Amino acid sequence: IRAEVARTDRDRTRGLSGRASLPDGTGMLFVFDHLDYPEIWMKDMRFSIDLIWIAGGEIVDIAERLPIPKSGEAYLPIFRPSTPALLVLEVPAGTIARGGIRAGQRVEVAFDGS
C-alpha cells in the first residue's frame, strides 16, 4: 500500500476529511510520537474506510468498514485500538477483507525519504 504520511497534529486532525474517495492500493499513514491508544474519528468523511493499527512491525488491531457520519451528527464515534499502537493506516473500505489482513501479521513500513 502506498500511503501519504500524516506526521503533524494538523495533518492527523485533517486526515482524509473532505476527500471524495481513496483509490485502491493507497492509504494514509498516521505516525505518532509514542506508543498509545491513538483515536480516529470520521469528521467530514465522505466514504468508508478500514483501519489498521501497527506497533513494533506488527498489526495489533483492525477495524473494518467504518460508517460515514450522518450529516449534522452532533457526536462522532471515536475508534481506538484494543492494544497500544504507534501507527494507524487508513485504507479504502474492504481492503482488510480482500487482503486477508488480521491482527498478529508482520508488516514492514518503509519511508521514501520525503
CSV table of C-alpha atoms in Angstrom, one decimal:
chain,number,residue,atom,x,y,z
A,1,ILE,CA,0.0,0.0,0.0
A,2,ARG,CA,1.4,3.4,-1.0
A,3,ALA,CA,0.4,5.9,1.7
A,4,GLU,CA,0.5,9.6,2.4
A,5,VAL,CA,2.1,10.3,5.8
A,6,ALA,CA,0.4,12.4,8.4
A,7,ARG,CA,3.1,13.3,11.0
A,8,THR,CA,1.9,16.6,12.4
A,9,ASP,CA,-1.0,17.2,14.7
A,10,ARG,CA,-2.6,19.4,12.0
A,11,ASP,CA,-2.2,16.6,9.3
A,12,ARG,CA,-3.5,13.9,11.7
A,13,THR,CA,-6.5,16.1,12.6
A,14,ARG,CA,-7.4,16.8,8.9
A,15,GLY,CA,-6.6,13.2,7.8
A,16,LEU,CA,-8.8,12.3,4.8
A,17,SER,CA,-11.6,14.7,5.8
A,18,GLY,CA,-13.4,16.3,2.8
A,19,ARG,CA,-11.9,14.0,0.1
A,20,ALA,CA,-14.2,12.3,-2.3
A,21,SER,CA,-12.5,8.9,-2.3
A,22,LEU,CA,-9.3,6.9,-1.7
A,23,PRO,CA,-8.1,4.8,-4.6
A,24,ASP,CA,-7.5,1.1,-4.0
A,25,GLY,CA,-3.8,0.3,-3.1
A,26,THR,CA,-3.4,3.7,-1.3
A,27,GLY,CA,-3.9,5.0,2.2
A,28,MET,CA,-2.9,7.5,4.8
A,29,LEU,CA,-0.4,6.5,7.5
A,30,PHE,CA,-0.7,8.4,10.8
A,31,VAL,CA,2.6,8.5,12.7
A,32,PHE,CA,2.5,9.2,16.4
A,33,ASP,CA,5.4,10.2,18.8
A,34,HIS,CA,4.8,7.4,21.3
A,35,LEU,CA,3.0,4.1,21.9
A,36,ASP,CA,-0.5,4.8,22.9
A,37,TYR,CA,-4.2,4.3,22.0
A,38,PRO,CA,-4.5,6.7,19.0
A,39,GLU,CA,-8.0,7.8,18.4
A,40,ILE,CA,-9.5,8.1,15.0
A,41,TRP,CA,-12.7,9.9,14.1
A,42,MET,CA,-14.6,10.3,10.8
A,43,LYS,CA,-15.1,14.1,10.8
A,44,ASP,CA,-16.2,15.3,7.3
A,45,MET,CA,-15.6,11.9,5.8
A,46,ARG,CA,-17.4,11.1,2.6
A,47,PHE,CA,-16.5,7.4,2.2
A,48,SER,CA,-16.0,4.4,4.5
A,49,ILE,CA,-12.5,3.2,5.4
A,50,ASP,CA,-10.7,0.3,7.2
A,51,LEU,CA,-8.2,1.0,10.0
A,52,ILE,CA,-5.0,-0.9,10.7
A,53,TRP,CA,-3.2,-0.2,13.9
A,54,ILE,CA,0.5,-1.1,14.0
A,55,ALA,CA,3.2,-1.3,16.6
A,56,GLY,CA,6.7,-3.0,16.5
A,57,GLY,CA,6.3,-4.1,12.9
A,58,GLU,CA,3.0,-6.0,13.7
A,59,ILE,CA,-0.6,-5.3,13.2
A,60,VAL,CA,-2.1,-5.0,16.7
A,61,ASP,CA,-5.7,-4.3,15.8
A,62,ILE,CA,-8.1,-3.6,12.9
A,63,ALA,CA,-11.5,-2.0,12.2
A,64,GLU,CA,-13.4,-2.6,9.1
A,65,ARG,CA,-15.9,-0.5,7.1
A,66,LEU,CA,-16.2,2.4,9.5
A,67,PRO,CA,-19.5,4.1,9.0
A,68,ILE,CA,-19.8,7.5,7.2
A,69,PRO,CA,-21.1,10.1,9.7
A,70,LYS,CA,-24.6,11.3,9.1
A,71,SER,CA,-25.0,15.0,8.1
A,72,GLY,CA,-25.3,17.1,11.2
A,73,GLU,CA,-24.3,14.3,13.6
A,74,ALA,CA,-23.5,16.0,16.9
A,75,TYR,CA,-21.2,13.4,18.4
A,76,LEU,CA,-18.9,11.4,16.2
A,77,PRO,CA,-17.8,7.9,17.3
A,78,ILE,CA,-14.2,7.6,18.2
A,79,PHE,CA,-12.3,4.5,17.1
A,80,ARG,CA,-9.2,3.3,19.1
A,81,PRO,CA,-7.2,0.1,19.2
A,82,SER,CA,-7.5,-2.5,21.9
A,83,THR,CA,-3.7,-2.6,22.2
A,84,PRO,CA,-1.3,0.4,22.1
A,85,ALA,CA,-0.1,1.4,18.7
A,86,LEU,CA,2.4,3.8,17.1
A,87,LEU,CA,1.0,3.9,13.6
A,88,VAL,CA,-2.5,3.9,12.1
A,89,LEU,CA,-3.1,3.1,8.4
A,90,GLU,CA,-6.4,4.2,6.8
A,91,VAL,CA,-7.2,2.3,3.7
A,92,PRO,CA,-10.3,2.1,1.5
A,93,ALA,CA,-13.2,0.0,3.0
A,94,GLY,CA,-12.9,-3.6,2.0
A,95,THR,CA,-9.1,-3.7,1.9
A,96,ILE,CA,-8.8,-5.7,5.1
A,97,ALA,CA,-11.2,-8.4,3.9
A,98,ARG,CA,-9.8,-8.6,0.3
A,99,GLY,CA,-6.2,-8.8,1.6
A,100,GLY,CA,-6.9,-11.3,4.4
A,101,ILE,CA,-5.4,-8.8,6.8
A,102,ARG,CA,-5.5,-9.7,10.5
A,103,ALA,CA,-4.0,-8.8,13.9
A,104,GLY,CA,-0.7,-10.5,14.5
A,105,GLN,CA,0.6,-10.3,11.0
A,106,ARG,CA,4.0,-8.7,10.5
A,107,VAL,CA,4.3,-5.6,8.4
A,108,GLU,CA,7.1,-3.6,7.0
A,109,VAL,CA,6.8,0.2,6.8
A,110,ALA,CA,9.3,2.0,4.5
A,111,PHE,CA,9.5,5.7,4.1
A,112,ASP,CA,10.7,7.1,0.8
A,113,GLY,CA,12.6,10.0,2.4
A,114,SER,CA,10.1,12.8,1.6
